[in-house]
GROMACS .gro file of C-alpha atoms in nm:
model
  374
    1MET     CA    1  -0.912   0.076   2.318
    2TRP     CA    2  -0.653   0.350   2.319
    3SER     CA    3  -0.331   0.328   2.125
    4ARG     CA    4   0.027   0.391   2.225
    5GLN     CA    5   0.015   0.725   2.044
    6ASP     CA    6  -0.287   0.830   2.252
    7GLY     CA    7  -0.097   0.735   2.568
    8LEU     CA    8   0.204   0.942   2.465
    9VAL     CA    9  -0.017   1.242   2.383
   10ALA     CA   10  -0.197   1.214   2.718
   11ALA     CA   11   0.134   1.183   2.906
   12GLY     CA   12   0.282   1.480   2.721
   13ALA     CA   13  -0.023   1.698   2.788
   14ALA     CA   14  -0.017   1.601   3.155
   15ALA     CA   15   0.353   1.689   3.183
   16VAL     CA   16   0.305   2.031   3.019
   17ASP     CA   17  -0.004   2.117   3.227
   18LEU     CA   18   0.158   2.002   3.553
   19VAL     CA   19   0.467   2.212   3.489
   20GLY     CA   20   0.253   2.517   3.411
   21PHE     CA   21   0.027   2.458   3.714
   22THR     CA   22   0.329   2.415   3.943
   23ILE     CA   23   0.490   2.740   3.831
   24THR     CA   24   0.165   2.939   3.850
   25SER     CA   25   0.068   2.803   4.193
   26GLN     CA   26   0.415   2.864   4.331
   27MET     CA   27   0.410   3.224   4.210
   28ASP     CA   28   0.052   3.302   4.320
   29GLN     CA   29   0.017   3.099   4.641
   30GLY     CA   30   0.368   3.002   4.740
   31ARG     CA   31   0.275   2.633   4.735
   32VAL     CA   32   0.163   2.360   4.498
   33PRO     CA   33  -0.169   2.191   4.594
   34VAL     CA   34  -0.153   1.814   4.549
   35ALA     CA   35  -0.525   1.804   4.473
   36GLY     CA   36  -0.473   2.049   4.189
   37CYS     CA   37  -0.202   1.827   4.038
   38LEU     CA   38  -0.439   1.531   4.052
   39VAL     CA   39  -0.711   1.733   3.876
   40MET     CA   40  -0.468   1.834   3.601
   41ALA     CA   41  -0.361   1.472   3.554
   42ALA     CA   42  -0.725   1.360   3.541
   43ALA     CA   43  -0.799   1.608   3.261
   44SER     CA   44  -0.512   1.468   3.056
   45LEU     CA   45  -0.619   1.110   3.130
   46LEU     CA   46  -0.944   1.175   2.943
   47LEU     CA   47  -0.743   1.221   2.624
   48LEU     CA   48  -0.700   0.844   2.599
   49ALA     CA   49  -1.055   0.830   2.457
   50ARG     CA   50  -1.026   1.137   2.234
   51ARG     CA   51  -1.049   0.943   1.903
   52ARG     CA   52  -1.363   0.749   1.999
   53ALA     CA   53  -1.562   1.042   2.144
   54PRO     CA   54  -1.394   1.375   2.061
   55LEU     CA   55  -1.677   1.606   2.173
   56THR     CA   56  -1.739   1.411   2.493
   57VAL     CA   57  -1.370   1.424   2.580
   58LEU     CA   58  -1.361   1.798   2.512
   59ALA     CA   59  -1.659   1.853   2.742
   60GLY     CA   60  -1.499   1.633   3.007
   61VAL     CA   61  -1.166   1.818   2.993
   62LEU     CA   62  -1.342   2.155   3.027
   63ALA     CA   63  -1.547   2.026   3.320
   64VAL     CA   64  -1.242   1.889   3.501
   65ASN     CA   65  -1.052   2.212   3.445
   66LEU     CA   66  -1.346   2.411   3.586
   67SER     CA   67  -1.337   2.200   3.901
   68LEU     CA   68  -0.979   2.315   3.949
   69GLU     CA   69  -1.118   2.654   4.059
   70TRP     CA   70  -1.247   2.497   4.381
   71VAL     CA   71  -0.908   2.338   4.452
   72SER     CA   72  -0.670   2.611   4.346
   73PRO     CA   73  -0.805   2.917   4.163
   74VAL     CA   74  -0.536   2.991   3.908
   75GLY     CA   75  -0.757   3.132   3.632
   76GLN     CA   76  -0.892   2.957   3.327
   77HIS     CA   77  -0.669   2.923   3.023
   78TYR     CA   78  -0.595   2.690   2.734
   79GLY     CA   79  -0.387   2.415   2.884
   80ALA     CA   80  -0.229   2.140   2.678
   81ALA     CA   81  -0.516   1.897   2.749
   82THR     CA   82  -0.774   2.154   2.638
   83VAL     CA   83  -0.580   2.232   2.320
   84VAL     CA   84  -0.545   1.861   2.229
   85ALA     CA   85  -0.913   1.791   2.301
   86LEU     CA   86  -1.029   2.090   2.094
   87TYR     CA   87  -0.792   2.002   1.809
   88THR     CA   88  -0.920   1.643   1.801
   89ALA     CA   89  -1.283   1.758   1.796
   90LEU     CA   90  -1.209   1.993   1.505
   91ARG     CA   91  -1.029   1.720   1.308
   92HIS     CA   92  -1.301   1.458   1.351
   93HIS     CA   93  -1.615   1.664   1.288
   94ARG     CA   94  -1.767   1.882   1.019
   95PRO     CA   95  -1.680   2.255   1.010
   96ALA     CA   96  -2.019   2.350   1.158
   97VAL     CA   97  -1.967   2.122   1.456
   98GLY     CA   98  -1.609   2.246   1.489
   99ALA     CA   99  -1.725   2.610   1.495
  100ALA     CA  100  -1.974   2.525   1.770
  101ALA     CA  101  -1.696   2.351   1.965
  102VAL     CA  102  -1.473   2.660   1.938
  103ALA     CA  103  -1.754   2.892   2.050
  104GLY     CA  104  -1.847   2.662   2.337
  105CYS     CA  105  -1.487   2.627   2.446
  106VAL     CA  106  -1.436   3.005   2.453
  107ALA     CA  107  -1.764   3.058   2.640
  108VAL     CA  108  -1.689   2.798   2.905
  109ILE     CA  109  -1.333   2.914   2.969
  110GLN     CA  110  -1.426   3.282   2.975
  111PHE     CA  111  -1.766   3.299   3.143
  112VAL     CA  112  -1.836   2.978   3.336
  113HIS     CA  113  -1.663   2.982   3.676
  114PRO     CA  114  -1.745   2.827   4.013
  115VAL     CA  115  -1.686   3.168   4.171
  116ALA     CA  116  -1.806   3.498   4.035
  117VAL     CA  117  -1.520   3.652   3.841
  118PRO     CA  118  -1.594   3.940   3.607
  119PRO     CA  119  -1.470   3.864   3.257
  120SER     CA  120  -1.173   4.061   3.136
  121ALA     CA  121  -1.159   4.191   2.779
  122VAL     CA  122  -0.790   4.106   2.760
  123GLU     CA  123  -0.851   3.751   2.876
  124PHE     CA  124  -1.142   3.716   2.634
  125ALA     CA  125  -0.925   3.830   2.341
  126ALA     CA  126  -0.648   3.591   2.444
  127ASN     CA  127  -0.885   3.297   2.479
  128LEU     CA  128  -1.055   3.371   2.148
  129THR     CA  129  -0.719   3.405   1.971
  130SER     CA  130  -0.600   3.075   2.120
  131ALA     CA  131  -0.915   2.893   2.007
  132LEU     CA  132  -0.890   3.037   1.656
  133PHE     CA  133  -0.522   2.940   1.639
  134VAL     CA  134  -0.609   2.580   1.728
  135ALA     CA  135  -0.887   2.584   1.466
  136GLY     CA  136  -0.648   2.719   1.203
  137ALA     CA  137  -0.389   2.454   1.286
  138ALA     CA  138  -0.651   2.178   1.259
  139ALA     CA  139  -0.768   2.310   0.922
  140ALA     CA  140  -0.410   2.336   0.791
  141VAL     CA  141  -0.317   1.984   0.902
  142GLY     CA  142  -0.640   1.845   0.755
  143ARG     CA  143  -0.571   2.009   0.421
  144TRP     CA  144  -0.211   1.885   0.420
  145GLN     CA  145  -0.324   1.527   0.493
  146ARG     CA  146  -0.584   1.539   0.217
  147ASN     CA  147  -0.326   1.665  -0.031
  148ALA     CA  148  -0.079   1.398   0.080
  149GLU     CA  149  -0.341   1.126   0.035
  150ILE     CA  150  -0.435   1.256  -0.310
  151HIS     CA  151  -0.065   1.263  -0.404
  152ARG     CA  152  -0.017   0.907  -0.276
  153GLN     CA  153  -0.317   0.785  -0.475
  154LEU     CA  154  -0.190   0.958  -0.788
  155LEU     CA  155   0.150   0.792  -0.749
  156ALA     CA  156  -0.012   0.453  -0.699
  157GLU     CA  157  -0.240   0.500  -1.001
  158ARG     CA  158   0.054   0.614  -1.211
  159ALA     CA  159   0.256   0.310  -1.105
  160VAL     CA  160  -0.033   0.078  -1.194
  161SER     CA  161  -0.083   0.256  -1.527
  162ASP     CA  162   0.288   0.231  -1.611
  163GLU     CA  163   0.287  -0.138  -1.528
  164ARG     CA  164  -0.018  -0.198  -1.745
  165ARG     CA  165   0.148  -0.022  -2.036
  166ARG     CA  166   0.454  -0.237  -1.986
  167ILE     CA  167   0.240  -0.552  -1.982
  168ALA     CA  168   0.064  -0.435  -2.298
  169ARG     CA  169   0.396  -0.383  -2.477
  170GLU     CA  170   0.520  -0.726  -2.372
  171LEU     CA  171   0.197  -0.896  -2.483
  172HIS     CA  172   0.220  -0.703  -2.809
  173ASP     CA  173   0.563  -0.858  -2.863
  174ILE     CA  174   0.426  -1.206  -2.789
  175VAL     CA  175   0.137  -1.163  -3.034
  176ALA     CA  176   0.373  -1.024  -3.300
  177HIS     CA  177   0.606  -1.320  -3.254
  178HIS     CA  178   0.323  -1.572  -3.295
  179LEU     CA  179   0.178  -1.395  -3.596
  180THR     CA  180   0.519  -1.404  -3.762
  181THR     CA  181   0.546  -1.775  -3.682
  182MET     CA  182   0.198  -1.832  -3.827
  183GLN     CA  183   0.299  -1.653  -4.146
  184LEU     CA  184   0.607  -1.873  -4.185
  185LEU     CA  185   0.410  -2.190  -4.111
  186ALA     CA  186   0.141  -2.096  -4.363
  187GLY     CA  187   0.407  -2.038  -4.629
  188GLY     CA  188   0.573  -2.372  -4.550
  189ALA     CA  189   0.241  -2.558  -4.564
  190ARG     CA  190   0.158  -2.404  -4.901
  191ALA     CA  191   0.498  -2.496  -5.042
  192ASN     CA  192   0.466  -2.860  -4.928
  193LEU     CA  193   0.097  -2.906  -4.998
  194ASP     CA  194   0.157  -3.099  -5.324
  195ARG     CA  195   0.496  -3.257  -5.259
  196SER     CA  196   0.451  -3.364  -4.892
  197PRO     CA  197   0.093  -3.354  -4.766
  198GLU     CA  198   0.195  -3.500  -4.424
  199THR     CA  199   0.447  -3.222  -4.367
  200ALA     CA  200   0.185  -2.967  -4.472
  201ARG     CA  201  -0.066  -3.123  -4.230
  202GLU     CA  202   0.178  -3.101  -3.939
  203ALA     CA  203   0.250  -2.739  -4.024
  204LEU     CA  204  -0.123  -2.663  -4.030
  205VAL     CA  205  -0.174  -2.829  -3.688
  206THR     CA  206   0.108  -2.619  -3.544
  207LEU     CA  207  -0.039  -2.315  -3.717
  208GLU     CA  208  -0.374  -2.381  -3.550
  209GLY     CA  209  -0.215  -2.396  -3.204
  210SER     CA  210  -0.019  -2.077  -3.265
  211GLY     CA  211  -0.341  -1.908  -3.378
  212ARG     CA  212  -0.522  -2.003  -3.058
  213THR     CA  213  -0.232  -1.878  -2.849
  214ALA     CA  214  -0.213  -1.550  -3.040
  215LEU     CA  215  -0.588  -1.492  -2.999
  216ARG     CA  216  -0.572  -1.562  -2.626
  217GLU     CA  217  -0.282  -1.325  -2.576
  218MET     CA  218  -0.459  -1.065  -2.792
  219ARG     CA  219  -0.757  -1.078  -2.555
  220HIS     CA  220  -0.524  -1.015  -2.264
  221LEU     CA  221  -0.363  -0.733  -2.457
  222LEU     CA  222  -0.699  -0.565  -2.512
  223ASP     CA  223  -0.771  -0.589  -2.139
  224VAL     CA  224  -0.470  -0.380  -2.044
  225LEU     CA  225  -0.407  -0.164  -2.350
  226ARG     CA  226  -0.450   0.208  -2.293
  227ALA     CA  227  -0.489   0.498  -2.535
  228GLY     CA  228  -0.159   0.615  -2.677
  229ASP     CA  229   0.031   0.296  -2.602
  230GLU     CA  230   0.051   0.192  -2.966
  231GLY     CA  231   0.293   0.471  -3.046
  232ASP     CA  232   0.540   0.338  -2.788
  233GLU     CA  233   0.551  -0.013  -2.931
  234GLY     CA  234   0.805  -0.101  -3.195
  235GLU     CA  235   0.772  -0.371  -3.456
  236THR     CA  236   0.949  -0.672  -3.312
  237THR     CA  237   0.938  -1.046  -3.356
  238SER     CA  238   1.153  -1.135  -3.054
  239PRO     CA  239   0.976  -1.352  -2.793
  240GLN     CA  240   0.950  -1.225  -2.436
  241PRO     CA  241   1.135  -1.410  -2.157
  242GLY     CA  242   0.969  -1.704  -1.986
  243VAL     CA  243   1.029  -1.994  -1.750
  244GLY     CA  244   1.330  -2.107  -1.951
  245ASP     CA  245   1.509  -1.781  -1.864
  246LEU     CA  246   1.477  -1.820  -1.486
  247ASP     CA  247   1.815  -1.991  -1.458
  248ARG     CA  248   1.972  -1.670  -1.581
  249VAL     CA  249   1.775  -1.461  -1.329
  250VAL     CA  250   1.877  -1.690  -1.043
  251GLU     CA  251   2.240  -1.679  -1.153
  252ASP     CA  252   2.227  -1.299  -1.171
  253SER     CA  253   2.088  -1.296  -0.816
  254ARG     CA  254   2.376  -1.512  -0.694
  255ARG     CA  255   2.632  -1.289  -0.862
  256ALA     CA  256   2.468  -0.989  -0.692
  257GLY     CA  257   2.547  -1.144  -0.351
  258LEU     CA  258   2.219  -1.320  -0.269
  259PRO     CA  259   2.253  -1.700  -0.245
  260THR     CA  260   1.951  -1.828  -0.439
  261THR     CA  261   1.818  -2.175  -0.512
  262LEU     CA  262   1.572  -2.277  -0.785
  263THR     CA  263   1.350  -2.584  -0.741
  264THR     CA  264   1.109  -2.705  -1.007
  265ASP     CA  265   0.832  -2.959  -0.956
  266GLY     CA  266   0.660  -3.093  -1.267
  267ASP     CA  267   0.711  -3.030  -1.636
  268PRO     CA  268   0.630  -2.682  -1.772
  269GLY     CA  269   0.572  -2.831  -2.118
  270SER     CA  270   0.419  -2.589  -2.367
  271LEU     CA  271   0.339  -2.319  -2.113
  272PRO     CA  272   0.139  -2.028  -2.264
  273PRO     CA  273   0.381  -1.739  -2.332
  274GLY     CA  274   0.175  -1.492  -2.128
  275VAL     CA  275   0.179  -1.719  -1.822
  276GLY     CA  276   0.550  -1.792  -1.867
  277LEU     CA  277   0.622  -1.420  -1.889
  278THR     CA  278   0.420  -1.355  -1.572
  279VAL     CA  279   0.611  -1.627  -1.384
  280PHE     CA  280   0.939  -1.475  -1.503
  281ARG     CA  281   0.841  -1.122  -1.392
  282ILE     CA  282   0.719  -1.239  -1.050
  283VAL     CA  283   1.046  -1.417  -0.978
  284GLN     CA  284   1.252  -1.129  -1.116
  285GLU     CA  285   1.070  -0.863  -0.910
  286ALA     CA  286   1.061  -1.075  -0.593
  287LEU     CA  287   1.437  -1.141  -0.606
  288THR     CA  288   1.500  -0.771  -0.671
  289ASN     CA  289   1.300  -0.682  -0.359
  290THR     CA  290   1.484  -0.947  -0.158
  291ARG     CA  291   1.821  -0.803  -0.254
  292LYS     CA  292   1.701  -0.457  -0.149
  293HIS     CA  293   1.545  -0.547   0.186
  294ALA     CA  294   1.665  -0.884   0.315
  295GLY     CA  295   2.006  -0.763   0.428
  296PRO     CA  296   2.343  -0.941   0.437
  297GLY     CA  297   2.350  -1.312   0.508
  298ALA     CA  298   2.002  -1.379   0.370
  299HIS     CA  299   1.915  -1.668   0.140
  300ALA     CA  300   1.639  -1.682  -0.121
  301ASP     CA  301   1.451  -1.984  -0.248
  302VAL     CA  302   1.249  -1.998  -0.573
  303ARG     CA  303   1.004  -2.285  -0.611
  304LEU     CA  304   0.792  -2.359  -0.919
  305ALA     CA  305   0.519  -2.623  -0.931
  306PHE     CA  306   0.362  -2.710  -1.266
  307ALA     CA  307   0.032  -2.900  -1.276
  308ALA     CA  308  -0.224  -2.970  -1.545
  309HIS     CA  309  -0.455  -2.691  -1.426
  310GLU     CA  310  -0.225  -2.432  -1.271
  311VAL     CA  311   0.125  -2.302  -1.202
  312ARG     CA  312   0.239  -2.212  -0.850
  313VAL     CA  313   0.527  -1.976  -0.777
  314ALA     CA  314   0.690  -1.918  -0.438
  315VAL     CA  315   0.983  -1.687  -0.368
  316THR     CA  316   1.088  -1.686  -0.002
  317ASP     CA  317   1.383  -1.556   0.197
  318ASP     CA  318   1.507  -1.571   0.556
  319GLY     CA  319   1.619  -1.207   0.585
  320PRO     CA  320   1.499  -0.947   0.835
  321ARG     CA  321   1.138  -0.847   0.773
  322GLN     CA  322   1.134  -0.522   0.973
  323GLY     CA  323   1.039  -0.235   0.740
  324ARG     CA  324   0.965  -0.469   0.449
  325PRO     CA  325   0.670  -0.384   0.221
  326VAL     CA  326   0.361  -0.596   0.287
  327GLY     CA  327   0.110  -0.745   0.050
  328ARG     CA  328  -0.149  -0.470   0.095
  329GLY     CA  329   0.029  -0.171   0.068
  330ALA     CA  330   0.274   0.032  -0.060
  331GLY     CA  331   0.533  -0.137  -0.282
  332TYR     CA  332   0.482  -0.057  -0.650
  333GLY     CA  333   0.661  -0.380  -0.745
  334LEU     CA  334   0.392  -0.576  -0.564
  335MET     CA  335   0.128  -0.374  -0.747
  336GLY     CA  336   0.281  -0.480  -1.077
  337MET     CA  337   0.281  -0.845  -0.968
  338ARG     CA  338  -0.086  -0.826  -0.873
  339GLU     CA  339  -0.174  -0.667  -1.207
  340ARG     CA  340  -0.004  -0.948  -1.397
  341VAL     CA  341  -0.154  -1.226  -1.185
  342ALA     CA  342  -0.503  -1.075  -1.200
  343LEU     CA  343  -0.472  -1.057  -1.580
  344HIS     CA  344  -0.463  -1.438  -1.588
  345GLY     CA  345  -0.732  -1.485  -1.321
  346GLY     CA  346  -0.484  -1.597  -1.053
  347SER     CA  347  -0.407  -1.493  -0.698
  348LEU     CA  348  -0.103  -1.351  -0.523
  349ARG     CA  349  -0.011  -1.330  -0.155
  350ALA     CA  350   0.290  -1.137  -0.025
  351GLY     CA  351   0.392  -1.068   0.333
  352PRO     CA  352   0.609  -1.166   0.630
  353GLU     CA  353   0.659  -1.538   0.677
  354GLY     CA  354   0.873  -1.686   0.950
  355GLU     CA  355   1.186  -1.477   0.987
  356GLY     CA  356   1.169  -1.337   0.636
  357PHE     CA  357   0.934  -1.253   0.352
  358ALA     CA  358   0.740  -1.460   0.100
  359VAL     CA  359   0.570  -1.401  -0.235
  360ARG     CA  360   0.332  -1.678  -0.344
  361ALA     CA  361   0.130  -1.678  -0.665
  362ARG     CA  362  -0.111  -1.916  -0.834
  363LEU     CA  363  -0.178  -1.892  -1.208
  364PRO     CA  364  -0.455  -2.105  -1.365
  365LEU     CA  365  -0.388  -2.249  -1.709
  366PRO     CA  366  -0.620  -2.222  -2.012
  367ALA     CA  367  -0.862  -2.509  -2.075
  368ASP     CA  368  -0.689  -2.624  -2.395
  369ARG     CA  369  -0.359  -2.648  -2.209
  370GLN     CA  370  -0.523  -2.858  -1.936
  371GLU     CA  371  -0.670  -3.094  -2.196
  372THR     CA  372  -0.328  -3.135  -2.355
  373ARG     CA  373  -0.165  -3.222  -2.022
  374ALA     CA  374  -0.444  -3.456  -1.912
   0.00000   0.00000   0.00000
């Protein structure tokens, strides 16, 4: 199937070739043959298949243009259809094949005619120069596209790397907070070991849970930590934000002009800090994107569902979706969300939904958390 772009290219080539054929025929013959116009249009019509079979289309365009000599001999030249067909063949094939296409195109236009016409050196030089110009343009565009793709990939990799470093710093803060808590609990248990064994036992149980949490978050930290990140992390014992801070995020969104509702189903209980932080960041980033793209009059809805085995997050809006970033693509905020969700073995889906946009994530909970909730 041909695309709309192919149709526009074919129509544009037909228009240019028909204008040139009309002017040339009027000057040389004093009339414009209808059959010649049909032949020119037929050559451009072949361009609809130029992406699927570039060399075949090039051969077909050259053949149709040669048949024009029987209808209205106006001399062979590089019309718009020939230029587009040659350019497409050069862009879609290896340099060796492209060189053969250029040589064949020059040979056909210059030496293959239905009627015997002695080749002119001036015409040969002009045809050769035109073919080389098309080849140079194809090479320049190809190089520019390759550089643009490399640049895009570098930007995407840099965005992912920056997000991973940010995740590592946040997990570092969580681990530091729990280690500090463990130190305080151990000191309290030691102080009460003789005077109040029950209090010391409770402190040790809490200490055990904090140790498991710290170890789990440390494993996550090692998964995302990159060389050189340690120097950027300060010594801190402050916990990172979590589900309990979402009211503040929703209120900030309302104050920014986006009516936002927050609905919670289930009890978050003792949600692991890393999971709580991921939920917080997903909601925060999704609401930020909504404020940027949804437009005036839009509403946002945040829904959280807590179960024994998983947490589900949904951030939806009813704003215009035209031009919005989609789940597979380009937005670096969505890349960061995917990195965080993948870190916990979950899944994330983002894309148009209804009249607006939706971000939906599922985060599985650790086994010990599931046992506690069961």
